[in-house]
Amino acid sequence: MNKQLLRDGKPWVPHGFFQVAFQASPNEQNVPNFETQAQAYYSPQEYTDMANAGADSVRVMLGQTVGDPQNTKLYSESFVNGFIGAVQEARKAGLTVIVGVQDESITQDPNPTDLPNSATQRVWAQLVPAFKNDKGILLELFNEPGTGPDQAVQPSDWQDWVTAMNSTIASVRAEGAKNVVIADGLAHAGILTGAPTLTDSLNQTAYAAHPYTFQESSEEERNEQAFLDNSFGNFAASNPVIITEWGQGYYCGPTNPAFLLFFLNYIQSKGIGLEMSFWDWGGPTAFGGTRYNYPNPVVSMYYDNGSLLTCGTAQRGPGLTINSWYATNVLPSKVL
């Protein structure tokens, strides 16, 4: 596969949203509020709303616990079928769909795995038969493989990663999947630099990065160009890369607005796609408005006329700017 993704035979850089409604099992009572609300208020109309907002794609994740038939406590065949139905509804709305498997504490797994394993492959065995003949569905093999911070990634970590990813690719190909597969980088998808070449019998492998910004003094803010180049930008020069998860609302910092414009221009110049977080995470969302009203709503993805509000308020983040970009396919010259 060359470095360019194609959609309907034409070069394609995804612009979409990340939806969280299917990550946790409904069989567990201690589901975090936002998951409960996202599940309760889910509607196929959301996909039409995304398309009307300018998105061409959506990323949807299924929790490994709910999708693994050997997990006798949390597996739900009806929930898996509902997830498959949601993906099909998104396709009817004209969206390309990135389907992924998630195994973090949010899925109620008491011992989440750092790399895809046999349980991951059992989940894909549930999903691939429904998706294998639709090339408008991409298979993101495993969300955010973990090894710790970027600087802690060692050659041995990449060897473990390539072994686990190759095994998972082989398993979905054995199930008959003809789809593009996506491999997240290490350090919870924070880094792709150093990733070995993966083995795919169809040569249809892309890669995912999640370059979150967590604190004002982070390396992203101090040396943006070098950080992004070293994390995934240089890798994208010869490999197709999608940012399948990103948001900037995690802290109140004076450099946020400037970094937002730099970041969006950077990924556009590199031909890197974006799935914006989060469409249906409670409270004001990346798209806008209060979709799910529960106590202590999470942070919005909004700025207020280009200025950050007081830390702890809900109205901060890049949502309006992203929405304008998606709707017009032109990056705004200033933060909205």
Short mmCIF file of C-alpha atoms in Angstrom, two decimals, residues 107-312:
data_model
loop_
_atom_site.label_atom_id
_atom_site.label_comp_id
_atom_site.label_asym_id
_atom_site.label_seq_id
_atom_site.Cartn_x
_atom_site.Cartn_y
_atom_site.Cartn_z
CA THR A 107 -14.57 -1.33 28.98
CA GLN A 108 -14.74 -2.79 32.51
CA ASP A 109 -11.76 -5.04 31.89
CA PRO A 110 -10.00 -5.33 35.28
CA ASN A 111 -6.77 -6.33 33.55
CA PRO A 112 -6.68 -4.60 30.17
CA THR A 113 -4.06 -5.81 27.74
CA ASP A 114 -1.35 -3.56 26.31
CA LEU A 115 -1.36 -5.30 22.92
CA PRO A 116 -3.93 -7.19 20.85
CA ASN A 117 -4.26 -10.78 22.00
CA SER A 118 -6.40 -13.86 21.46
CA ALA A 119 -9.44 -12.10 22.93
CA THR A 120 -8.97 -9.30 20.39
CA GLN A 121 -8.95 -11.88 17.61
CA ARG A 122 -12.14 -13.46 18.96
CA VAL A 123 -13.84 -10.05 18.80
CA TRP A 124 -12.77 -9.61 15.20
CA ALA A 125 -14.12 -13.07 14.42
CA GLN A 126 -17.52 -11.72 15.54
CA LEU A 127 -17.24 -8.61 13.36
CA VAL A 128 -15.38 -9.49 10.18
CA PRO A 129 -18.15 -11.61 8.60
CA ALA A 130 -20.42 -8.54 8.59
CA PHE A 131 -17.78 -6.13 7.25
CA LYS A 132 -15.38 -8.13 5.11
CA ASN A 133 -16.83 -7.25 1.71
CA ASP A 134 -17.34 -3.52 2.32
CA LYS A 135 -14.16 -1.56 1.60
CA GLY A 136 -15.87 1.53 3.01
CA ILE A 137 -15.21 0.01 6.44
CA LEU A 138 -11.66 0.18 7.83
CA LEU A 139 -10.58 -2.13 10.64
CA GLU A 140 -8.58 -0.45 13.43
CA LEU A 141 -7.06 -3.52 15.02
CA PHE A 142 -6.58 -2.39 18.62
CA ASN A 143 -6.94 0.96 20.34
CA GLU A 144 -3.86 2.60 21.89
CA PRO A 145 -1.28 -0.13 22.53
CA GLY A 146 0.48 0.87 25.73
CA THR A 147 4.10 0.87 26.80
CA GLY A 148 4.31 4.10 28.78
CA PRO A 149 5.52 7.54 27.65
CA ASP A 150 7.10 8.07 24.23
CA GLN A 151 10.66 8.15 25.50
CA ALA A 152 10.20 4.73 27.13
CA VAL A 153 9.52 2.91 23.85
CA GLN A 154 12.35 0.46 23.25
CA PRO A 155 13.22 -1.75 20.24
CA SER A 156 11.90 -4.74 22.19
CA ASP A 157 8.55 -2.95 22.57
CA TRP A 158 8.32 -2.55 18.81
CA GLN A 159 9.14 -6.22 18.37
CA ASP A 160 6.28 -7.16 20.70
CA TRP A 161 4.03 -4.72 18.83
CA VAL A 162 4.85 -6.07 15.39
CA THR A 163 4.36 -9.67 16.55
CA ALA A 164 0.92 -8.89 18.07
CA MET A 165 -0.22 -6.72 15.14
CA ASN A 166 0.92 -9.24 12.52
CA SER A 167 -0.94 -12.00 14.32
CA THR A 168 -4.11 -9.89 14.41
CA ILE A 169 -3.79 -8.93 10.75
CA ALA A 170 -3.38 -12.58 9.83
CA SER A 171 -6.48 -13.47 11.85
CA VAL A 172 -8.74 -10.93 10.13
CA ARG A 173 -7.39 -11.91 6.72
CA ALA A 174 -8.08 -15.56 7.57
CA GLU A 175 -11.68 -14.52 8.30
CA GLY A 176 -11.86 -13.12 4.77
CA ALA A 177 -11.44 -9.41 5.47
CA LYS A 178 -10.57 -7.43 2.34
CA ASN A 179 -10.69 -4.12 4.20
CA VAL A 180 -7.88 -1.70 4.94
CA VAL A 181 -6.55 -2.44 8.42
CA ILE A 182 -5.20 0.24 10.76
CA ALA A 183 -2.47 -0.25 13.36
CA ASP A 184 -2.18 2.24 16.24
CA GLY A 185 1.31 3.27 17.25
CA LEU A 186 2.89 2.60 20.64
CA ALA A 187 2.76 4.78 23.77
CA HIS A 188 -1.03 4.70 23.51
CA ALA A 189 -0.86 5.68 19.83
CA GLY A 190 1.39 8.61 20.72
CA ILE A 191 4.29 7.54 18.51
CA LEU A 192 4.78 5.84 15.15
CA THR A 193 8.44 6.67 14.65
CA GLY A 194 10.40 3.43 14.79
CA ALA A 195 7.48 1.19 13.88
CA PRO A 196 8.63 -1.89 11.95
CA THR A 197 6.97 -2.82 8.69
CA LEU A 198 3.90 -4.96 9.25
CA THR A 199 3.10 -8.06 7.22
CA ASP A 200 -0.22 -7.97 5.41
CA SER A 201 -1.07 -10.45 2.67
CA LEU A 202 -3.17 -7.78 0.92
CA ASN A 203 -0.74 -4.91 1.55
CA GLN A 204 -3.60 -2.77 2.82
CA THR A 205 -2.30 -1.40 6.13
CA ALA A 206 -2.59 2.16 7.42
CA TYR A 207 -1.51 3.59 10.79
CA ALA A 208 -3.11 5.66 13.54
CA ALA A 209 -1.78 8.35 15.90
CA HIS A 210 -3.44 10.03 18.91
CA PRO A 211 -1.39 13.18 19.60
CA TYR A 212 -3.28 14.47 22.61
CA THR A 213 -2.22 17.63 24.45
CA PHE A 214 -2.44 17.27 28.21
CA GLN A 215 -0.64 20.13 29.90
CA GLU A 216 0.51 23.62 29.07
CA SER A 217 4.18 22.80 29.50
CA SER A 218 4.02 19.73 27.29
CA GLU A 219 6.52 19.20 24.51
CA GLU A 220 3.82 19.85 21.90
CA GLU A 221 3.62 23.46 23.00
CA ARG A 222 7.35 24.09 23.38
CA ASN A 223 8.59 22.64 20.11
CA GLU A 224 5.61 21.81 17.96
CA GLN A 225 7.32 21.05 14.67
CA ALA A 226 9.97 18.71 16.05
CA PHE A 227 7.55 16.95 18.36
CA LEU A 228 4.99 16.21 15.63
CA ASP A 229 7.67 15.27 13.11
CA ASN A 230 9.31 12.85 15.53
CA SER A 231 6.03 11.38 16.76
CA PHE A 232 4.28 10.64 13.47
CA GLY A 233 4.84 13.35 10.84
CA ASN A 234 8.04 11.95 9.35
CA PHE A 235 6.50 8.46 9.39
CA ALA A 236 3.56 9.83 7.37
CA ALA A 237 5.91 10.77 4.54
CA SER A 238 5.97 7.12 3.46
CA ASN A 239 2.93 5.60 5.19
CA PRO A 240 -0.81 6.43 5.29
CA VAL A 241 -1.60 7.93 8.71
CA ILE A 242 -4.93 8.89 10.29
CA ILE A 243 -5.35 10.65 13.60
CA THR A 244 -8.24 8.49 14.74
CA GLU A 245 -8.65 10.31 18.05
CA TRP A 246 -7.75 13.86 19.08
CA GLY A 247 -9.01 16.69 21.24
CA GLN A 248 -7.39 19.72 22.77
CA GLY A 249 -9.72 20.45 25.67
CA TYR A 250 -7.73 18.76 28.42
CA TYR A 251 -6.21 21.86 29.98
CA CYS A 252 -6.54 25.63 30.01
CA GLY A 253 -3.36 27.03 28.52
CA PRO A 254 -2.68 30.35 26.81
CA THR A 255 -0.97 28.62 23.89
CA ASN A 256 -3.99 26.47 22.99
CA PRO A 257 -5.46 28.64 20.22
CA ALA A 258 -2.13 29.18 18.45
CA PHE A 259 -1.27 25.49 18.68
CA LEU A 260 -4.67 24.53 17.28
CA LEU A 261 -4.10 26.42 14.03
CA PHE A 262 -0.53 25.18 13.78
CA PHE A 263 -1.67 21.59 14.34
CA LEU A 264 -4.48 21.67 11.79
CA ASN A 265 -2.25 23.26 9.15
CA TYR A 266 0.42 20.69 9.94
CA ILE A 267 -1.75 17.62 9.46
CA GLN A 268 -3.31 19.09 6.33
CA SER A 269 0.14 19.68 4.83
CA LYS A 270 1.06 16.07 5.58
CA GLY A 271 -2.15 14.60 4.17
CA ILE A 272 -3.08 13.17 7.58
CA GLY A 273 -6.76 12.54 8.32
CA LEU A 274 -8.58 13.43 11.54
CA GLU A 275 -11.36 11.79 13.53
CA MET A 276 -12.32 14.46 16.07
CA SER A 277 -13.02 13.51 19.68
CA PHE A 278 -15.72 13.16 20.87
CA TRP A 279 -19.10 13.25 19.16
CA ASP A 280 -21.18 11.80 21.97
CA TRP A 281 -19.09 12.23 25.12
CA GLY A 282 -21.51 13.79 27.65
CA GLY A 283 -22.20 17.47 28.00
CA PRO A 284 -21.33 19.93 25.22
CA THR A 285 -19.67 17.91 22.48
CA ALA A 286 -17.22 18.35 19.66
CA PHE A 287 -20.15 19.06 17.38
CA GLY A 288 -21.97 21.47 19.64
CA GLY A 289 -24.87 21.87 22.03
CA THR A 290 -25.66 19.88 25.14
CA ARG A 291 -26.51 16.44 23.85
CA TYR A 292 -26.43 14.51 27.14
CA ASN A 293 -27.21 16.27 30.37
CA TYR A 294 -25.78 14.50 33.41
CA PRO A 295 -23.92 15.84 36.48
CA ASN A 296 -20.45 17.25 35.90
CA PRO A 297 -20.40 17.18 32.09
CA VAL A 298 -16.99 16.67 30.57
CA VAL A 299 -15.11 19.41 28.83
CA SER A 300 -16.45 20.88 25.63
CA MET A 301 -14.35 21.17 22.51
CA TYR A 302 -15.09 24.90 22.20
CA TYR A 303 -13.22 28.15 22.43
CA ASP A 304 -15.13 31.35 23.12
CA ASN A 305 -14.34 33.74 20.28
CA GLY A 306 -10.74 32.58 20.24
CA SER A 307 -10.16 33.13 23.94
CA LEU A 308 -10.01 30.52 26.68
CA LEU A 309 -12.48 30.87 29.49
CA THR A 310 -11.70 30.22 33.13
CA CYS A 311 -10.25 26.79 33.86
CA GLY A 312 -12.98 24.41 34.98
#
